[in-house]
PDB file of C-alpha atoms in Angstrom:
ATOM      1  CA  MET A   1    -171.219-235.624  57.284  1.00  0.00           C
ATOM      2  CA  PRO A   2    -167.688-236.264  55.761  1.00  0.00           C
ATOM      3  CA  ARG A   3    -165.301-233.455  55.186  1.00  0.00           C
ATOM      4  CA  GLN A   4    -166.613-230.680  53.062  1.00  0.00           C
ATOM      5  CA  PRO A   5    -165.485-227.244  51.989  1.00  0.00           C
ATOM      6  CA  HIS A   6    -166.590-223.812  52.573  1.00  0.00           C
ATOM      7  CA  THR A   7    -165.615-220.412  51.267  1.00  0.00           C
ATOM      8  CA  GLY A   8    -166.936-216.833  52.031  1.00  0.00           C
ATOM      9  CA  LEU A   9    -169.151-217.547  54.878  1.00  0.00           C
ATOM     10  CA  ALA A  10    -169.467-218.591  58.485  1.00  0.00           C
ATOM     11  CA  THR A  11    -171.495-221.311  60.003  1.00  0.00           C
ATOM     12  CA  VAL A  12    -173.115-221.145  63.398  1.00  0.00           C
ATOM     13  CA  THR A  13    -174.008-224.613  64.895  1.00  0.00           C
ATOM     14  CA  LEU A  14    -176.197-224.939  68.113  1.00  0.00           C
ATOM     15  CA  LEU A  15    -178.097-227.948  69.439  1.00  0.00           C
ATOM     16  CA  PHE A  16    -181.121-228.490  71.447  1.00  0.00           C
ATOM     17  CA  ALA A  17    -180.420-232.269  71.860  1.00  0.00           C
ATOM     18  CA  GLY A  18    -177.662-234.705  71.054  1.00  0.00           C
ATOM     19  CA  LYS A  19    -174.025-234.394  70.531  1.00  0.00           C
ATOM     20  CA  ILE A  20    -171.866-233.596  67.379  1.00  0.00           C
ATOM     21  CA  ASP A  21    -168.125-234.136  66.910  1.00  0.00           C
ATOM     22  CA  HIS A  22    -166.601-231.415  64.872  1.00  0.00           C
ATOM     23  CA  ILE A  23    -163.140-231.404  63.067  1.00  0.00           C
ATOM     24  CA  ASP A  24    -161.900-228.850  60.852  1.00  0.00           C
ATOM     25  CA  SER A  25    -158.737-227.851  58.754  1.00  0.00           C
ATOM     26  CA  THR A  26    -157.633-225.222  61.173  1.00  0.00           C
ATOM     27  CA  GLY A  27    -156.680-227.890  63.641  1.00  0.00           C
ATOM     28  CA  PHE A  28    -159.780-227.120  65.822  1.00  0.00           C
ATOM     29  CA  SER A  29    -161.933-230.104  67.081  1.00  0.00           C
ATOM     30  CA  ASN A  30    -164.577-230.410  69.769  1.00  0.00           C
ATOM     31  CA  THR A  31    -167.862-231.801  70.627  1.00  0.00           C
ATOM     32  CA  ILE A  32    -170.888-229.719  70.365  1.00  0.00           C
ATOM     33  CA  LYS A  33    -173.663-230.184  73.063  1.00  0.00           C
ATOM     34  CA  PRO A  34    -176.943-228.275  73.836  1.00  0.00           C
ATOM     35  CA  ALA A  35    -176.580-224.756  75.109  1.00  0.00           C
ATOM     36  CA  GLU A  36    -173.215-224.381  73.220  1.00  0.00           C
ATOM     37  CA  VAL A  37    -172.327-222.843  69.918  1.00  0.00           C
ATOM     38  CA  ASN A  38    -169.621-223.482  67.265  1.00  0.00           C
ATOM     39  CA  LEU A  39    -168.663-220.662  64.988  1.00  0.00           C
ATOM     40  CA  MET A  40    -166.569-221.591  62.052  1.00  0.00           C
ATOM     41  CA  ILE A  41    -165.518-218.650  59.802  1.00  0.00           C
ATOM     42  CA  ALA A  42    -164.412-220.047  56.359  1.00  0.00           C
ATOM     43  CA  GLY A  43    -162.649-216.985  55.099  1.00  0.00           C
ATOM     44  CA  SER A  44    -160.532-217.984  52.048  1.00  0.00           C
ATOM     45  CA  GLY A  45    -161.242-221.714  52.594  1.00  0.00           C
ATOM     46  CA  VAL A  46    -161.866-224.250  55.275  1.00  0.00           C
ATOM     47  CA  SER A  47    -163.037-227.855  55.334  1.00  0.00           C
ATOM     48  CA  HIS A  48    -164.766-229.684  58.158  1.00  0.00           C
ATOM     49  CA  SER A  49    -166.545-232.913  59.242  1.00  0.00           C
ATOM     50  CA  GLU A  50    -169.638-233.243  61.631  1.00  0.00           C
ATOM     51  CA  PHE A  51    -170.655-236.581  62.872  1.00  0.00           C
ATOM     52  CA  SER A  52    -173.257-237.228  65.649  1.00  0.00           C
ATOM     53  CA  GLN A  53    -172.127-239.415  68.539  1.00  0.00           C
ATOM     54  CA  PRO A  54    -173.342-242.920  68.575  1.00  0.00           C
ATOM     55  CA  ALA A  55    -174.986-242.527  71.863  1.00  0.00           C
ATOM     56  CA  SER A  56    -176.936-239.651  70.480  1.00  0.00           C
ATOM     57  CA  ARG A  57    -180.481-241.256  69.837  1.00  0.00           C
ATOM     58  CA  VAL A  58    -181.934-237.806  68.865  1.00  0.00           C
ATOM     59  CA  LEU A  59    -180.007-234.989  67.178  1.00  0.00           C
ATOM     60  CA  HIS A  60    -181.876-231.830  66.985  1.00  0.00           C
ATOM     61  CA  GLY A  61    -180.652-228.243  66.538  1.00  0.00           C
ATOM     62  CA  VAL A  62    -179.867-225.761  63.845  1.00  0.00           C
ATOM     63  CA  GLN A  63    -177.021-224.798  61.594  1.00  0.00           C
ATOM     64  CA  LEU A  64    -177.044-221.113  60.322  1.00  0.00           C
ATOM     65  CA  TRP A  65    -174.762-219.502  57.666  1.00  0.00           C
ATOM     66  CA  TYR A  66    -173.937-215.925  57.152  1.00  0.00           C
ATOM     67  CA  ALA A  67    -172.147-214.364  54.191  1.00  0.00           C
ATOM     68  CA  LEU A  68    -168.960-212.402  54.830  1.00  0.00           C
ATOM     69  CA  PRO A  69    -168.596-209.063  53.285  1.00  0.00           C
ATOM     70  CA  ASP A  70    -166.162-208.607  50.334  1.00  0.00           C
ATOM     71  CA  ALA A  71    -163.522-206.920  52.590  1.00  0.00           C
ATOM     72  CA  LEU A  72    -163.410-209.953  54.830  1.00  0.00           C
ATOM     73  CA  ARG A  73    -164.383-213.003  52.701  1.00  0.00           C
ATOM     74  CA  PHE A  74    -160.853-213.905  51.992  1.00  0.00           C
ATOM     75  CA  GLY A  75    -159.632-213.589  55.536  1.00  0.00           C
ATOM     76  CA  GLN A  76    -157.988-216.215  57.779  1.00  0.00           C
ATOM     77  CA  PRO A  77    -160.377-219.254  58.644  1.00  0.00           C
ATOM     78  CA  GLY A  78    -160.769-220.076  62.267  1.00  0.00           C
ATOM     79  CA  SER A  79    -163.304-221.721  64.628  1.00  0.00           C
ATOM     80  CA  GLN A  80    -164.453-220.940  68.091  1.00  0.00           C
ATOM     81  CA  HIS A  81    -166.688-222.699  70.784  1.00  0.00           C
ATOM     82  CA  HIS A  82    -168.710-221.135  73.397  1.00  0.00           C
ATOM     83  CA  VAL A  83    -170.871-222.383  76.317  1.00  0.00           C
ATOM     84  CA  ALA A  84    -173.737-219.944  76.243  1.00  0.00           C
ATOM     85  CA  ASP A  85    -174.633-217.877  79.278  1.00  0.00           C
ATOM     86  CA  SER A  86    -178.412-217.663  80.073  1.00  0.00           C
ATOM     87  CA  GLN A  87    -180.486-215.162  81.776  1.00  0.00           C
ATOM     88  CA  THR A  88    -183.950-215.434  83.371  1.00  0.00           C
ATOM     89  CA  VAL A  89    -186.123-212.674  82.175  1.00  0.00           C
ATOM     90  CA  PRO A  90    -189.808-211.931  82.680  1.00  0.00           C
ATOM     91  CA  GLY A  91    -191.677-214.672  80.887  1.00  0.00           C
ATOM     92  CA  GLY A  92    -188.874-217.120  80.232  1.00  0.00           C
ATOM     93  CA  ARG A  93    -185.154-217.430  79.691  1.00  0.00           C
ATOM     94  CA  VAL A  94    -182.603-216.442  77.104  1.00  0.00           C
ATOM     95  CA  TRP A  95    -179.306-218.026  75.989  1.00  0.00           C
ATOM     96  CA  THR A  96    -176.938-215.556  74.307  1.00  0.00           C
ATOM     97  CA  TYR A  97    -174.885-217.337  71.645  1.00  0.00           C
ATOM     98  CA  LEU A  98    -173.510-214.568  69.577  1.00  0.00           C
ATOM     99  CA  GLY A  99    -173.593-210.822  69.900  1.00  0.00           C
ATOM    100  CA  ALA A 100    -175.616-209.222  72.678  1.00  0.00           C
ATOM    101  CA  CYS A 101    -179.040-210.006  74.052  1.00  0.00           C
ATOM    102  CA  ALA A 102    -180.948-209.783  77.319  1.00  0.00           C
ATOM    103  CA  GLY A 103    -177.925-208.074  79.014  1.00  0.00           C
ATOM    104  CA  MET A 104    -175.447-210.614  78.223  1.00  0.00           C
ATOM    105  CA  ARG A 105    -172.739-210.460  75.554  1.00  0.00           C
ATOM    106  CA  SER A 106    -170.983-213.431  73.858  1.00  0.00           C
ATOM    107  CA  PRO A 107    -167.266-213.414  73.739  1.00  0.00           C
ATOM    108  CA  VAL A 108    -167.148-214.994  70.369  1.00  0.00           C
ATOM    109  CA  ASP A 109    -165.543-212.847  67.641  1.00  0.00           C
ATOM    110  CA  THR A 110    -167.972-212.952  64.614  1.00  0.00           C
ATOM    111  CA  CYS A 111    -166.049-210.499  62.471  1.00  0.00           C
ATOM    112  CA  VAL A 112    -169.302-208.680  61.560  1.00  0.00           C
ATOM    113  CA  SER A 113    -172.200-207.576  63.673  1.00  0.00           C
ATOM    114  CA  VAL A 114    -174.605-210.498  64.263  1.00  0.00           C
ATOM    115  CA  LEU A 115    -177.055-211.825  66.809  1.00  0.00           C
ATOM    116  CA  ALA A 116    -178.010-215.420  67.738  1.00  0.00           C
ATOM    117  CA  ALA A 117    -179.836-216.209  70.969  1.00  0.00           C
ATOM    118  CA  GLN A 118    -182.237-218.961  72.123  1.00  0.00           C
ATOM    119  CA  VAL A 119    -185.446-217.733  73.668  1.00  0.00           C
ATOM    120  CA  GLN A 120    -187.495-219.972  75.930  1.00  0.00           C
ATOM    121  CA  VAL A 121    -191.051-218.476  76.647  1.00  0.00           C
ATOM    122  CA  GLU A 122    -193.212-220.113  79.258  1.00  0.00           C
ATOM    123  CA  THR A 123    -196.828-221.057  78.326  1.00  0.00           C
ATOM    124  CA  GLY A 124    -199.048-218.049  78.452  1.00  0.00           C
ATOM    125  CA  GLN A 125    -196.351-215.672  78.946  1.00  0.00           C
ATOM    126  CA  GLN A 126    -194.326-213.136  76.718  1.00  0.00           C
ATOM    127  CA  VAL A 127    -190.544-212.230  76.456  1.00  0.00           C
ATOM    128  CA  THR A 128    -189.650-208.674  75.460  1.00  0.00           C
ATOM    129  CA  LEU A 129    -186.246-207.903  74.260  1.00  0.00           C
ATOM    130  CA  ASP A 130    -184.279-204.828  73.098  1.00  0.00           C
ATOM    131  CA  VAL A 131    -182.826-205.355  69.731  1.00  0.00           C
ATOM    132  CA  PRO A 132    -180.565-203.155  67.485  1.00  0.00           C
ATOM    133  CA  ASP A 133    -182.632-200.927  65.301  1.00  0.00           C
ATOM    134  CA  ASP A 134    -180.158-201.363  62.372  1.00  0.00           C
ATOM    135  CA  TYR A 135    -180.444-205.096  62.294  1.00  0.00           C
ATOM    136  CA  GLU A 136    -182.590-207.238  60.163  1.00  0.00           C
ATOM    137  CA  LEU A 137    -184.022-210.053  62.307  1.00  0.00           C
ATOM    138  CA  GLY A 138    -185.582-213.429  61.993  1.00  0.00           C
ATOM    139  CA  VAL A 139    -187.371-215.400  64.636  1.00  0.00           C
ATOM    140  CA  LEU A 140    -187.265-219.211  63.997  1.00  0.00           C
ATOM    141  CA  VAL A 141    -189.943-221.035  66.159  1.00  0.00           C
ATOM    142  CA  ASP A 142    -188.645-224.416  67.043  1.00  0.00           C
ATOM    143  CA  SER A 143    -191.639-225.690  69.187  1.00  0.00           C
ATOM    144  CA  GLY A 144    -194.691-224.187  70.362  1.00  0.00           C
ATOM    145  CA  GLN A 145    -196.972-221.574  69.049  1.00  0.00           C
ATOM    146  CA  ALA A 146    -195.841-217.957  69.118  1.00  0.00           C
ATOM    147  CA  ARG A 147    -196.797-214.469  68.304  1.00  0.00           C
ATOM    148  CA  VAL A 148    -194.055-212.086  67.439  1.00  0.00           C
ATOM    149  CA  GLY A 149    -194.511-208.286  67.944  1.00  0.00           C
ATOM    150  CA  THR A 150    -192.310-205.304  67.053  1.00  0.00           C
ATOM    151  CA  THR A 151    -192.089-201.615  67.707  1.00  0.00           C
ATOM    152  CA  THR A 152    -192.499-201.149  64.052  1.00  0.00           C
ATOM    153  CA  SER A 153    -195.864-202.771  63.731  1.00  0.00           C
ATOM    154  CA  PRO A 154    -197.665-202.597  66.964  1.00  0.00           C
ATOM    155  CA  GLU A 155    -201.054-201.934  65.314  1.00  0.00           C
ATOM    156  CA  ALA A 156    -200.954-205.251  63.720  1.00  0.00           C
ATOM    157  CA  GLY A 157    -200.915-207.078  67.042  1.00  0.00           C
ATOM    158  CA  GLY A 158    -197.990-209.150  66.003  1.00  0.00           C
ATOM    159  CA  THR A 159    -197.174-212.230  63.610  1.00  0.00           C
ATOM    160  CA  ALA A 160    -198.488-215.730  64.371  1.00  0.00           C
ATOM    161  CA  VAL A 161    -195.448-218.128  63.923  1.00  0.00           C
ATOM    162  CA  ALA A 162    -195.973-221.874  64.080  1.00  0.00           C
ATOM    163  CA  ALA A 163    -193.401-224.491  65.033  1.00  0.00           C
ATOM    164  CA  ARG A 164    -190.732-224.843  62.270  1.00  0.00           C
ATOM    165  CA  GLU A 165    -191.739-221.491  60.723  1.00  0.00           C
ATOM    166  CA  LEU A 166    -189.363-218.422  60.442  1.00  0.00           C
ATOM    167  CA  THR A 167    -190.640-214.807  60.533  1.00  0.00           C
ATOM    168  CA  TYR A 168    -188.688-211.661  59.234  1.00  0.00           C
ATOM    169  CA  VAL A 169    -188.323-208.338  60.849  1.00  0.00           C
ATOM    170  CA  ALA A 170    -187.011-205.584  58.719  1.00  0.00           C
ATOM    171  CA  PRO A 171    -184.542-202.881  60.237  1.00  0.00           C
ATOM    172  CA  GLY A 172    -186.151-200.217  62.412  1.00  0.00           C
ATOM    173  CA  CYS A 173    -187.425-202.442  65.310  1.00  0.00           C
ATOM    174  CA  ARG A 174    -186.081-201.417  68.802  1.00  0.00           C
ATOM    175  CA  THR A 175    -187.990-203.929  70.802  1.00  0.00           C
ATOM    176  CA  LEU A 176    -189.245-207.418  69.912  1.00  0.00           C
ATOM    177  CA  SER A 177    -191.604-209.501  71.795  1.00  0.00           C
ATOM    178  CA  ILE A 178    -192.165-213.300  71.626  1.00  0.00           C
ATOM    179  CA  ALA A 179    -195.421-214.654  73.234  1.00  0.00           C
ATOM    180  CA  ALA A 180    -196.354-218.277  73.699  1.00  0.00           C
ATOM    181  CA  THR A 181    -199.998-218.480  72.521  1.00  0.00           C
ATOM    182  CA  GLY A 182    -200.552-222.357  72.466  1.00  0.00           C
ATOM    183  CA  ASN A 183    -200.626-224.827  75.363  1.00  0.00           C
ATOM    184  CA  GLU A 184    -196.860-225.306  75.614  1.00  0.00           C
ATOM    185  CA  ASP A 185    -193.716-223.345  76.144  1.00  0.00           C
ATOM    186  CA  VAL A 186    -192.053-221.753  72.919  1.00  0.00           C
ATOM    187  CA  ARG A 187    -188.478-222.417  72.080  1.00  0.00           C
ATOM    188  CA  ALA A 188    -187.249-220.024  69.417  1.00  0.00           C
ATOM    189  CA  VAL A 189    -183.875-218.848  68.053  1.00  0.00           C
ATOM    190  CA  LEU A 190    -183.547-215.026  67.238  1.00  0.00           C
ATOM    191  CA  ILE A 191    -181.150-214.296  64.707  1.00  0.00           C
ATOM    192  CA  GLY A 192    -179.996-210.983  63.055  1.00  0.00           C
ATOM    193  CA  GLY A 193    -177.473-208.696  61.742  1.00  0.00           C
ATOM    194  CA  ALA A 194    -176.687-205.579  59.941  1.00  0.00           C
ATOM    195  CA  PRO A 195    -177.905-205.988  56.098  1.00  0.00           C
ATOM    196  CA  LEU A 196    -175.104-207.176  53.828  1.00  0.00           C
ATOM    197  CA  GLU A 197    -175.936-204.765  51.044  1.00  0.00           C
ATOM    198  CA  GLU A 198    -173.836-206.809  48.513  1.00  0.00           C
ATOM    199  CA  GLN A 199    -174.838-209.102  45.751  1.00  0.00           C
ATOM    200  CA  ILE A 200    -173.648-212.777  46.332  1.00  0.00           C
ATOM    201  CA  VAL A 201    -173.723-215.903  44.415  1.00  0.00           C
ATOM    202  CA  MET A 202    -174.232-219.037  46.422  1.00  0.00           C
ATOM    203  CA  TRP A 203    -173.876-222.554  45.142  1.00  0.00           C
ATOM    204  CA  TRP A 204    -173.474-225.779  47.396  1.00  0.00           C
ATOM    205  CA  ASN A 205    -171.013-224.712  50.139  1.00  0.00           C
ATOM    206  CA  PHE A 206    -169.465-221.783  48.349  1.00  0.00           C
ATOM    207  CA  VAL A 207    -170.431-217.984  48.691  1.00  0.00           C
ATOM    208  CA  ALA A 208    -168.966-215.942  45.830  1.00  0.00           C
ATOM    209  CA  ARG A 209    -169.409-212.722  43.753  1.00  0.00           C
ATOM    210  CA  SER A 210    -169.716-214.447  40.333  1.00  0.00           C
ATOM    211  CA  HIS A 211    -170.390-217.539  38.542  1.00  0.00           C
ATOM    212  CA  ASP A 212    -166.713-217.894  37.503  1.00  0.00           C
ATOM    213  CA  GLU A 213    -165.599-217.820  41.079  1.00  0.00           C
ATOM    214  CA  ILE A 214    -167.889-220.638  41.961  1.00  0.00           C
ATOM    215  CA  VAL A 215    -166.397-222.541  39.266  1.00  0.00           C
ATOM    216  CA  ALA A 216    -162.869-221.720  40.254  1.00  0.00           C
ATOM    217  CA  PHE A 217    -163.670-222.713  43.997  1.00  0.00           C
ATOM    218  CA  ARG A 218    -165.233-226.014  42.873  1.00  0.00           C
ATOM    219  CA  LYS A 219    -162.112-226.821  40.776  1.00  0.00           C
ATOM    220  CA  ALA A 220    -159.761-225.897  43.500  1.00  0.00           C
ATOM    221  CA  TRP A 221    -161.779-228.380  45.985  1.00  0.00           C
ATOM    222  CA  GLN A 222    -161.949-231.233  43.421  1.00  0.00           C
ATOM    223  CA  ALA A 223    -158.232-230.757  42.793  1.00  0.00           C
ATOM    224  CA  GLU A 224    -157.436-230.817  46.454  1.00  0.00           C
ATOM    225  CA  ILE A 225    -159.237-234.068  47.277  1.00  0.00           C
ATOM    226  CA  GLY A 226    -157.954-235.841  44.003  1.00  0.00           C
ATOM    227  CA  ARG A 227    -161.178-235.586  42.070  1.00  0.00           C
ATOM    228  CA  ALA A 228    -160.027-233.133  39.444  1.00  0.00           C
ATOM    229  CA  ALA A 229    -160.849-235.370  36.588  1.00  0.00           C
ATOM    230  CA  GLU A 230    -164.655-235.353  37.556  1.00  0.00           C
ATOM    231  CA  GLY A 231    -165.824-232.386  35.706  1.00  0.00           C
ATOM    232  CA  GLY A 232    -168.998-230.359  35.997  1.00  0.00           C
ATOM    233  CA  ASN A 233    -171.062-230.019  32.974  1.00  0.00           C
ATOM    234  CA  GLY A 234    -168.820-229.474  30.019  1.00  0.00           C
ATOM    235  CA  SER A 235    -168.677-225.787  29.017  1.00  0.00           C
ATOM    236  CA  ALA A 236    -170.186-224.833  32.235  1.00  0.00           C
ATOM    237  CA  GLU A 237    -167.197-226.050  34.059  1.00  0.00           C
ATOM    238  CA  ASP A 238    -164.859-223.993  32.014  1.00  0.00           C
ATOM    239  CA  VAL A 239    -163.909-220.685  33.512  1.00  0.00           C
ATOM    240  CA  GLU A 240    -164.097-217.907  31.040  1.00  0.00           C
ATOM    241  CA  ALA A 241    -160.842-217.010  29.449  1.00  0.00           C
ATOM    242  CA  GLU A 242    -161.057-213.535  30.816  1.00  0.00           C
ATOM    243  CA  PHE A 243    -161.772-214.290  34.468  1.00  0.00           C
ATOM    244  CA  VAL A 244    -158.978-213.510  36.849  1.00  0.00           C
ATOM    245  CA  MET A 245    -159.170-215.078  40.372  1.00  0.00           C
ATOM    246  CA  PRO A 246    -159.171-212.406  43.156  1.00  0.00           C
ATOM    247  CA  ALA A 247    -155.521-211.975  44.252  1.00  0.00           C
ATOM    248  CA  GLU A 248    -156.479-212.770  47.767  1.00  0.00           C
ATOM    249  CA  ALA A 249    -157.631-216.078  46.567  1.00  0.00           C
ATOM    250  CA  ALA A 250    -154.921-216.986  44.159  1.00  0.00           C
ATOM    251  CA  GLU A 251    -153.414-219.451  46.615  1.00  0.00           C
ATOM    252  CA  MET A 252    -156.583-220.645  48.337  1.00  0.00           C
ATOM    253  CA  ASP A 253    -156.841-224.083  49.763  1.00  0.00           C
ATOM    254  CA  PHE A 254    -159.106-225.903  52.165  1.00  0.00           C
ATOM    255  CA  GLY A 255    -156.467-226.870  54.614  1.00  0.00           C
ATOM    256  CA  PRO A 256    -154.806-230.246  55.862  1.00  0.00           C
ATOM    257  CA  PHE A 257    -157.137-232.818  57.412  1.00  0.00           C
ATOM    258  CA  PRO A 258    -156.321-235.619  59.947  1.00  0.00           C
ATOM    259  CA  ALA A 259    -155.462-238.903  58.423  1.00  0.00           C
ATOM    260  CA  GLY A 260    -157.904-241.812  58.995  1.00  0.00           C
ATOM    261  CA  THR A 261    -161.142-239.686  58.588  1.00  0.00           C
ATOM    262  CA  PRO A 262    -163.849-240.740  56.220  1.00  0.00           C
ATOM    263  CA  GLU A 263    -163.271-239.913  52.381  1.00  0.00           C
ATOM    264  CA  ALA A 264    -164.023-236.198  51.488  1.00  0.00           C
ATOM    265  CA  LEU A 265    -167.170-235.261  49.950  1.00  0.00           C
ATOM    266  CA  PRO A 266    -166.745-234.313  46.260  1.00  0.00           C
ATOM    267  CA  ALA A 267    -168.688-231.363  44.923  1.00  0.00           C
ATOM    268  CA  PRO A 268    -171.883-231.953  42.847  1.00  0.00           C
ATOM    269  CA  ARG A 269    -172.014-231.255  39.178  1.00  0.00           C
ATOM    270  CA  LEU A 270    -172.705-227.683  38.162  1.00  0.00           C
ATOM    271  CA  PRO A 271    -176.120-226.650  36.759  1.00  0.00           C
ATOM    272  CA  ASN A 272    -176.111-226.793  33.003  1.00  0.00           C
ATOM    273  CA  ALA A 273    -178.538-223.884  32.431  1.00  0.00           C
TER     274      ALA A 273
END
């Protein structure tokens, strides 16, 4: 995908198959491969491009986003890359990308408390993991048939989760189990973090706190890529007269980008309702 902007969030990119070339406006560039993770913290503004390599006949993985709290959302942008450590556990194997899991801790600085791990469960087996009880969690099953059990709902016998489905686990859970209930191994991604407990407004690639901020971020991006004349939807594009951009974002930009790269992606039109 050509150069595109982000604000107020972090992106987590991990692959199961294929390779992606990443470039961003912080000067960071690399190739992402399976069992590796890229974390890009947008902060006050970043832009990046991601293209699969021509030799990658199959590109398969996930990209996750998490919102930054108000105190950190206009911080310095930056990117990190990590080759995940893996650990054999009863019933399968775990790769820890962010945070701590299965006795491993990732060195990636996530700015906030989060967790991202890949869990492989062997056919007919179960993997049980200790998890922070103040986190809300998600289990995304990529392949196989799974049953997810928690300390907060032992009487229920767990939740059946099919491939390409996500199940949610509320805070309060201290141990989480993933069982492979079908006739193949389960590959799942365990994600989580402390609840944000803030109201956000999310549109396209921007995380903000109000509609007017979204409009202002869009205008800044369009101006930076030379598309300022392309408005949104009339009055919906106009920032209210009383709106004042947060001081931390007064000089926001989406950074320099290498010459010779594909044309930047313009923002879509704003909703008109």
